[in-house]
Short mmCIF file of C-alpha atoms and ligand atoms in Angstrom, two decimals:
data_model
loop_
_atom_site.label_atom_id
_atom_site.label_comp_id
_atom_site.label_asym_id
_atom_site.label_seq_id
_atom_site.Cartn_x
_atom_site.Cartn_y
_atom_site.Cartn_z
CA MET P 1 126.51 98.47 85.00
CA LYS P 2 124.77 95.94 87.26
CA LYS P 3 125.51 92.23 86.86
CA ILE P 4 122.18 90.38 86.95
CA LEU P 5 121.49 86.64 87.00
CA VAL P 6 118.18 85.52 85.47
CA THR P 7 117.48 81.83 86.10
CA GLY P 8 114.98 80.40 83.62
CA GLY P 9 116.01 83.25 81.31
CA ALA P 10 115.33 81.25 78.13
CA GLY P 11 111.69 80.64 79.04
CA PHE P 12 108.64 82.68 78.17
CA ILE P 13 108.82 85.35 80.90
CA GLY P 14 112.59 85.10 81.43
CA SER P 15 113.39 85.94 77.82
CA HIS P 16 111.37 89.18 77.99
CA LEU P 17 113.05 90.05 81.28
CA CYS P 18 116.56 89.42 79.85
CA LYS P 19 115.69 91.66 76.89
CA LYS P 20 114.54 94.53 79.09
CA LEU P 21 117.50 94.26 81.48
CA THR P 22 120.09 94.17 78.65
CA GLU P 23 118.39 97.12 76.93
CA GLU P 24 118.72 99.06 80.18
CA GLY P 25 122.51 98.52 79.95
CA ASN P 26 122.94 95.81 82.58
CA TYR P 27 125.18 92.75 82.16
CA VAL P 28 122.79 89.80 82.13
CA ILE P 29 123.61 86.14 82.75
CA CYS P 30 120.87 83.74 81.70
CA LEU P 31 121.10 80.39 83.51
CA ASP P 32 118.81 77.71 82.10
CA ASN P 33 118.68 73.93 81.68
CA PHE P 34 116.46 74.35 78.57
CA PHE P 35 113.77 71.96 79.82
CA THR P 36 110.97 74.27 78.68
CA GLY P 37 113.04 77.23 77.47
CA SER P 38 114.50 77.66 74.01
CA TYR P 39 117.47 79.28 72.30
CA ASP P 40 115.03 80.91 69.85
CA ASN P 41 113.65 83.04 72.68
CA ILE P 42 117.06 84.58 73.39
CA SER P 43 118.72 84.42 69.97
CA GLY P 44 118.30 88.18 69.50
CA LEU P 45 120.26 88.84 72.68
CA ALA P 46 123.09 86.35 72.19
CA SER P 47 125.09 88.63 69.89
CA GLY P 48 125.18 91.47 72.46
CA SER P 49 128.31 92.08 74.53
CA ASN P 50 126.30 92.35 77.76
CA PHE P 51 124.52 88.98 77.57
CA GLU P 52 125.77 85.53 78.45
CA VAL P 53 124.09 82.11 78.61
CA ILE P 54 125.04 79.36 81.04
CA GLU P 55 123.40 76.02 80.29
CA GLN P 56 123.03 74.58 83.77
CA ASP P 57 120.49 73.34 86.28
CA ILE P 58 119.77 75.64 89.26
CA GLU P 59 120.22 72.71 91.60
CA HIS P 60 123.94 72.71 90.82
CA ASN P 61 126.57 74.94 92.33
CA ILE P 62 127.48 78.12 90.54
CA ASP P 63 130.35 80.33 91.54
CA ILE P 64 129.76 83.79 90.11
CA LYS P 65 129.52 87.31 91.51
CA VAL P 66 126.27 89.14 90.79
CA ASP P 67 124.37 92.14 92.15
CA GLU P 68 120.84 90.84 91.58
CA ILE P 69 119.15 87.48 91.00
CA TYR P 70 115.75 86.97 89.38
CA ASN P 71 114.82 83.32 90.11
CA LEU P 72 112.41 82.16 87.41
CA ALA P 73 113.68 78.64 86.75
CA CYS P 74 110.75 76.23 86.98
CA PRO P 75 108.34 74.83 84.41
CA ALA P 76 105.03 76.72 84.72
CA SER P 77 102.68 74.72 82.53
CA PRO P 78 100.64 72.06 84.40
CA PRO P 79 101.37 69.17 81.95
CA LEU P 80 105.08 70.05 81.95
CA TYR P 81 105.53 70.50 85.70
CA GLN P 82 103.64 67.23 86.20
CA PHE P 83 105.86 65.42 83.64
CA ASN P 84 108.60 64.91 86.26
CA PRO P 85 107.02 66.04 89.54
CA VAL P 86 109.96 65.05 91.73
CA LYS P 87 112.23 67.23 89.61
CA THR P 88 109.71 70.10 89.88
CA VAL P 89 109.85 69.97 93.67
CA ARG P 90 113.66 69.83 93.58
CA THR P 91 113.85 72.78 91.19
CA SER P 92 111.68 74.92 93.47
CA VAL P 93 113.18 73.85 96.78
CA VAL P 94 116.80 72.74 96.21
CA GLY P 95 117.18 75.31 93.43
CA MET P 96 115.79 78.10 95.63
CA ALA P 97 118.14 77.18 98.50
CA ASN P 98 121.06 77.16 96.07
CA MET P 99 120.17 80.60 94.70
CA LEU P 100 119.65 81.99 98.21
CA GLU P 101 123.14 80.76 99.20
CA LEU P 102 124.54 82.51 96.14
CA ALA P 103 122.67 85.71 97.08
CA ARG P 104 124.05 85.47 100.59
CA LYS P 105 127.62 84.94 99.38
CA CYS P 106 127.43 87.86 96.92
CA ASP P 107 125.29 90.07 99.13
CA ALA P 108 122.93 90.23 96.15
CA LYS P 109 119.25 91.11 96.06
CA ILE P 110 117.07 88.13 95.08
CA LEU P 111 113.58 88.08 93.57
CA GLN P 112 111.52 84.89 93.53
CA ALA P 113 108.91 84.31 90.82
CA SER P 114 106.22 82.77 92.98
CA THR P 115 102.70 82.13 91.81
CA SER P 116 98.99 82.54 92.40
CA GLU P 117 99.05 78.74 92.79
CA VAL P 118 100.15 79.29 96.40
CA TYR P 119 96.45 80.16 96.96
CA GLY P 120 95.43 76.75 95.52
CA ASP P 121 91.71 76.49 94.79
CA PRO P 122 90.95 79.74 96.62
CA LEU P 123 88.07 80.19 99.03
CA GLU P 124 88.73 83.95 99.20
CA HIS P 125 87.98 85.97 96.07
CA PRO P 126 89.71 88.04 94.79
CA GLN P 127 92.96 86.83 96.38
CA LYS P 128 94.87 89.17 98.67
CA GLU P 129 98.45 88.49 99.81
CA THR P 130 97.16 87.96 103.36
CA TYR P 131 95.19 84.87 102.26
CA TRP P 132 97.00 81.61 103.24
CA GLY P 133 95.37 79.55 100.53
CA ASN P 134 93.59 76.26 100.04
CA VAL P 135 96.18 73.87 98.64
CA ASN P 136 95.97 70.08 98.33
CA PRO P 137 99.39 68.90 99.61
CA ILE P 138 99.21 65.47 97.95
CA GLY P 139 97.56 66.07 94.57
CA LEU P 140 98.88 66.25 91.00
CA ARG P 141 99.47 70.02 91.23
CA SER P 142 101.18 69.81 94.64
CA CYS P 143 104.70 69.40 93.21
CA TYR P 144 104.36 72.92 91.81
CA ASP P 145 102.15 74.54 94.48
CA GLU P 146 103.94 73.17 97.52
CA GLY P 147 107.35 73.62 95.89
CA LYS P 148 106.58 77.30 95.37
CA ARG P 149 105.16 77.65 98.89
CA CYS P 150 108.33 76.12 100.35
CA ALA P 151 110.44 78.45 98.18
CA GLU P 152 108.58 81.43 99.71
CA THR P 153 109.29 79.98 103.17
CA LEU P 154 113.01 79.70 102.36
CA MET P 155 113.03 83.30 101.08
CA MET P 156 111.43 84.62 104.28
CA ASP P 157 113.69 82.52 106.53
CA TYR P 158 116.87 83.69 104.76
CA HIS P 159 115.59 87.24 105.20
CA ARG P 160 114.88 86.80 108.92
CA GLN P 161 117.89 84.60 109.73
CA PHE P 162 120.61 86.15 107.53
CA GLY P 163 119.18 89.53 106.53
CA THR P 164 119.11 88.55 102.82
CA ASP P 165 117.52 91.26 100.66
CA ILE P 166 114.51 89.40 99.22
CA LYS P 167 111.55 90.19 96.96
CA ILE P 168 108.64 87.78 96.45
CA ILE P 169 106.18 88.28 93.61
CA ARG P 170 103.10 86.10 93.08
CA ILE P 171 102.49 85.99 89.35
CA PHE P 172 98.97 85.34 88.07
CA ASN P 173 98.31 83.77 84.63
CA SER P 174 100.43 85.64 82.11
CA TYR P 175 100.66 85.31 78.34
CA GLY P 176 102.37 86.77 75.28
CA PRO P 177 104.98 86.09 72.61
CA ASN P 178 107.71 83.51 73.35
CA MET P 179 105.27 81.02 74.88
CA HIS P 180 106.07 77.61 73.44
CA PRO P 181 103.42 76.40 70.95
CA ASN P 182 103.28 72.99 72.70
CA ASP P 183 103.56 74.40 76.18
CA GLY P 184 100.07 73.17 77.12
CA ARG P 185 98.77 76.30 78.82
CA VAL P 186 95.39 77.63 77.86
CA VAL P 187 96.31 80.75 75.87
CA SER P 188 98.93 79.03 73.70
CA ASN P 189 96.74 75.93 73.24
CA PHE P 190 93.68 77.93 72.14
CA ILE P 191 95.60 80.24 69.78
CA VAL P 192 97.49 77.38 68.11
CA GLN P 193 94.26 75.35 67.76
CA ALA P 194 92.40 78.37 66.36
CA LEU P 195 95.11 79.21 63.84
CA LYS P 196 95.11 75.60 62.61
CA ASN P 197 91.26 75.51 62.57
CA GLU P 198 91.45 72.53 64.93
CA ASP P 199 89.01 71.83 67.77
CA ILE P 200 89.43 74.13 70.78
CA THR P 201 89.78 71.91 73.87
CA ILE P 202 87.96 73.28 76.90
CA TYR P 203 88.60 71.25 80.04
CA GLY P 204 85.33 70.91 81.96
CA ASP P 205 82.40 73.18 81.13
CA GLY P 206 84.57 76.28 80.77
CA SER P 207 82.96 78.15 83.66
CA GLN P 208 86.23 78.23 85.63
CA THR P 209 87.83 81.68 85.61
CA ARG P 210 91.33 83.10 85.22
CA SER P 211 92.66 86.68 84.96
CA PHE P 212 95.21 87.11 82.18
CA CYS P 213 98.10 89.59 82.28
CA TYR P 214 100.09 90.59 79.19
CA VAL P 215 103.81 89.93 79.57
CA SER P 216 105.04 93.54 79.17
CA ASP P 217 102.87 94.61 82.12
CA LEU P 218 104.25 91.77 84.21
CA ILE P 219 107.90 92.57 83.35
CA ASN P 220 107.30 96.19 84.29
CA GLY P 221 105.97 95.07 87.69
CA MET P 222 108.88 92.67 88.22
CA THR P 223 111.58 95.30 87.68
CA LYS P 224 109.65 97.81 89.81
CA MET P 225 109.59 95.24 92.59
CA MET P 226 113.34 94.53 92.29
CA ASN P 227 114.06 98.28 92.44
CA SER P 228 111.72 98.95 95.38
CA THR P 229 113.15 99.66 98.82
CA CYS P 230 112.09 98.23 102.19
CA PHE P 231 109.44 96.00 100.60
CA THR P 232 109.88 92.22 100.58
CA GLY P 233 106.38 91.30 99.42
CA PRO P 234 104.85 88.87 98.74
CA VAL P 235 103.02 91.01 96.22
CA ASN P 236 100.47 89.92 93.63
CA LEU P 237 101.27 90.81 90.01
CA GLY P 238 98.43 90.13 87.61
CA ASN P 239 95.60 91.66 85.67
CA PRO P 240 92.37 91.71 87.72
CA SER P 241 90.20 91.48 84.60
CA GLU P 242 88.60 88.07 85.21
CA ARG P 243 86.94 85.90 82.55
CA THR P 244 85.73 82.36 82.07
CA ILE P 245 87.74 79.92 79.97
CA LEU P 246 84.71 79.61 77.65
CA ASN P 247 84.78 83.38 77.13
CA LEU P 248 88.52 83.23 76.37
CA ALA P 249 87.93 80.51 73.76
CA GLU P 250 85.19 82.56 72.07
CA LEU P 251 87.34 85.69 72.05
CA ILE P 252 90.30 83.85 70.47
CA ILE P 253 88.02 82.31 67.80
CA LYS P 254 86.75 85.81 67.00
CA LEU P 255 90.18 87.48 66.89
CA THR P 256 91.67 84.76 64.66
CA ALA P 257 88.52 84.50 62.48
CA SER P 258 88.89 80.75 63.02
CA LYS P 259 86.57 77.96 61.87
CA SER P 260 87.44 75.93 65.00
CA LYS P 261 84.68 74.29 67.03
CA ILE P 262 84.69 74.13 70.81
CA ILE P 263 84.89 70.65 72.34
CA HIS P 264 84.97 69.64 75.99
CA LYS P 265 87.48 67.35 77.71
CA PRO P 266 87.62 66.19 81.34
CA LEU P 267 88.68 68.78 83.89
CA PRO P 268 92.06 67.89 85.45
CA SER P 269 92.00 67.22 89.21
CA ASP P 270 92.35 70.20 91.58
CA ASP P 271 91.91 72.68 88.71
CA PRO P 272 91.13 75.97 90.55
CA VAL P 273 87.53 77.11 90.04
CA LYS P 274 88.32 80.82 90.09
CA ARG P 275 91.29 83.13 90.25
CA LYS P 276 91.63 86.91 90.33
CA PRO P 277 94.32 89.03 91.97
CA ASP P 278 93.70 91.88 94.35
CA ILE P 279 96.44 94.28 93.25
CA THR P 280 95.97 97.01 95.86
CA LEU P 281 99.37 96.26 97.42
CA ALA P 282 101.23 96.51 94.08
CA SER P 283 99.40 99.70 93.27
CA GLU P 284 100.24 101.30 96.66
CA ASN P 285 103.84 100.06 97.03
CA LEU P 286 105.02 99.94 93.42
CA ASN P 287 102.65 102.38 91.73
CA TRP P 288 101.98 99.52 89.30
CA LYS P 289 98.95 98.44 87.37
CA PRO P 290 98.55 96.60 84.06
CA VAL P 291 97.76 98.76 81.02
CA VAL P 292 97.42 96.26 78.13
CA ASN P 293 93.86 95.03 77.67
CA ILE P 294 93.09 91.44 76.66
CA GLU P 295 92.18 92.14 73.01
CA GLU P 296 95.40 94.11 72.42
CA GLY P 297 97.52 91.50 74.22
CA LEU P 298 95.92 88.60 72.38
CA GLU P 299 96.36 90.34 68.98
CA ARG P 300 100.12 90.63 69.65
CA THR P 301 100.30 87.02 70.82
CA ILE P 302 98.31 85.75 67.83
CA GLU P 303 100.69 87.64 65.53
CA TYR P 304 103.64 85.92 67.21
CA PHE P 305 102.11 82.45 66.80
CA ARG P 306 101.19 83.13 63.15
CA ARG P 307 104.88 83.80 62.45
CA LYS P 308 106.00 80.85 64.57
CA LEU P 309 103.67 78.34 62.91
P1 NAD R 401 108.64 78.63 81.20
O1 NAD R 401 108.44 77.17 81.39
O2 NAD R 401 108.45 79.21 79.85
O3 NAD R 401 110.10 79.04 81.69
C1 NAD R 401 110.78 78.40 82.73
C2 NAD R 401 112.26 78.37 82.39
O4 NAD R 401 112.97 77.73 83.46
C3 NAD R 401 112.56 77.56 81.12
O5 NAD R 401 113.47 78.25 80.32
C4 NAD R 401 113.16 76.26 81.65
O6 NAD R 401 114.02 75.62 80.73
C5 NAD R 401 113.87 76.75 82.90
N1 NAD R 401 114.07 75.71 83.92
C6 NAD R 401 113.15 74.84 84.42
N2 NAD R 401 113.70 74.06 85.36
C7 NAD R 401 114.99 74.46 85.49
C8 NAD R 401 116.08 74.04 86.30
N3 NAD R 401 115.96 73.05 87.18
N4 NAD R 401 117.27 74.67 86.15
C9 NAD R 401 117.44 75.66 85.26
N5 NAD R 401 116.44 76.11 84.46
C10 NAD R 401 115.24 75.51 84.57
O7 NAD R 401 107.70 79.35 82.27
P2 NAD R 401 107.33 80.89 82.43
O8 NAD R 401 105.90 81.06 82.15
O9 NAD R 401 108.32 81.75 81.75
O10 NAD R 401 107.50 81.04 84.03
C11 NAD R 401 108.67 81.60 84.59
C12 NAD R 401 108.52 81.61 86.11
O11 NAD R 401 107.37 82.37 86.49
C13 NAD R 401 108.34 80.21 86.70
O12 NAD R 401 109.06 80.13 87.89
C14 NAD R 401 106.86 80.14 86.98
O13 NAD R 401 106.57 79.29 88.04
C15 NAD R 401 106.52 81.59 87.30
N6 NAD R 401 105.11 81.87 87.02
C16 NAD R 401 104.67 81.98 85.72
C17 NAD R 401 103.32 82.23 85.47
C18 NAD R 401 102.78 82.40 84.08
O14 NAD R 401 101.58 82.63 83.91
N7 NAD R 401 103.59 82.34 83.04
C19 NAD R 401 102.42 82.33 86.55
C20 NAD R 401 102.90 82.16 87.84
C21 NAD R 401 104.26 81.96 88.05
N1 UDP R 402 92.49 74.72 79.97
C1 UDP R 402 91.57 74.36 79.00
N2 UDP R 402 92.03 73.89 77.82
C2 UDP R 402 93.36 73.78 77.51
C3 UDP R 402 94.29 74.16 78.51
C4 UDP R 402 93.81 74.62 79.72
O1 UDP R 402 90.35 74.44 79.21
O2 UDP R 402 93.69 73.36 76.38
C5 UDP R 402 91.98 75.25 81.24
C6 UDP R 402 92.57 74.59 82.48
O3 UDP R 402 91.83 73.44 82.84
C7 UDP R 402 92.43 75.72 83.51
C8 UDP R 402 92.62 77.00 82.68
O4 UDP R 402 92.35 76.62 81.33
O5 UDP R 402 91.13 75.72 84.06
C9 UDP R 402 94.01 77.60 82.78
O6 UDP R 402 94.92 76.56 82.50
P1 UDP R 402 96.50 76.78 82.39
O7 UDP R 402 97.10 75.43 82.20
O8 UDP R 402 96.81 77.83 81.39
O9 UDP R 402 96.94 77.40 83.79
P2 UDP R 402 96.50 77.18 85.32
O10 UDP R 402 95.92 78.47 85.71
O11 UDP R 402 95.52 76.07 85.44
O12 UDP R 402 97.78 76.85 85.99
#
């Protein structure tokens, strides 16, 4: 039985990861400060004998012995990571350094949940891991983007300087059950608005693109990466099926049979114009590719929000 620490384990992605890892028979410790996570997401796991929750911030010292660390702690929704930007930087940088020290002390493997945001508003399309990105260092999104870029730097430097066993994944827009209804990201916003027959809020003209990956595909890629040998990454994990935000809104209206109308609101600053992962590296090194198409993934997510609302 492996002892695995999942930071941010009560959040959207973390809760699915904790579920999978406990089902595989590991002992899982979920460390979370519950800023954007919720007890609801992990309530099904709490009764198990191989699951434990520690309510704590990753900036603070923790003295435990683990075999693996998945570092997911960090708000991922733009309005929420911009709510307290200084804290967001600290979570990514101080928190990462703290987790890397723990990994070093325990001789544990550590995986960092990095992001496609390290590419910023990309000038290369689709984005390969070799692309260094186009990031504004002083804008509203910088607390998240630069925090995550610095966390990658720390990962690589611990690897080179101390031989720490590291894994870096760059997650592209993911969605599914356990997203918070008020999280503010596009999939949850549109589904909640559609189910309530409220206006669907498109920021800008809706021509910007994203590529959406269903959460079970992502979790599969994450555990494959942790179990891989001699491969540090960074590796892109995402679904290369790209669509405009307008197309996403129309699809969600159709799947929910909603009476909602589309309205337009101002585009936030530095909102990336396009985003699509090149997943050749994940396919070659991890034998991974997403299998859930957008209609199927959205149906499952809509079902979750219907119950939740
Ligand atoms: P989320 O906001 O649902 O989950 C983040 C979790 O981290 C929450 O439970 C929150 O309470 C916890 N947390 C935040 N700050 C913390 C701190 N200082 N100490 C302890 N816990 C803290 O977000 P998510 O979508 O599940 O994302 C998980 C990770 O994956 C994040 O690191 C995010 O940057 C990364 N990621 C997600 C996406 C995506 O599309 N969901 C894309 C790229 C990267
Ligand atoms: N977006 C939108 N309406 C919303 C929420 C988001 O049009 O209610 C847009 C947002 O401007 C961005 C895209 O949808 O272009 C994806 O936004 P999200 O916050 O989900 O993630 P991002 O990829 O920007 O981090």
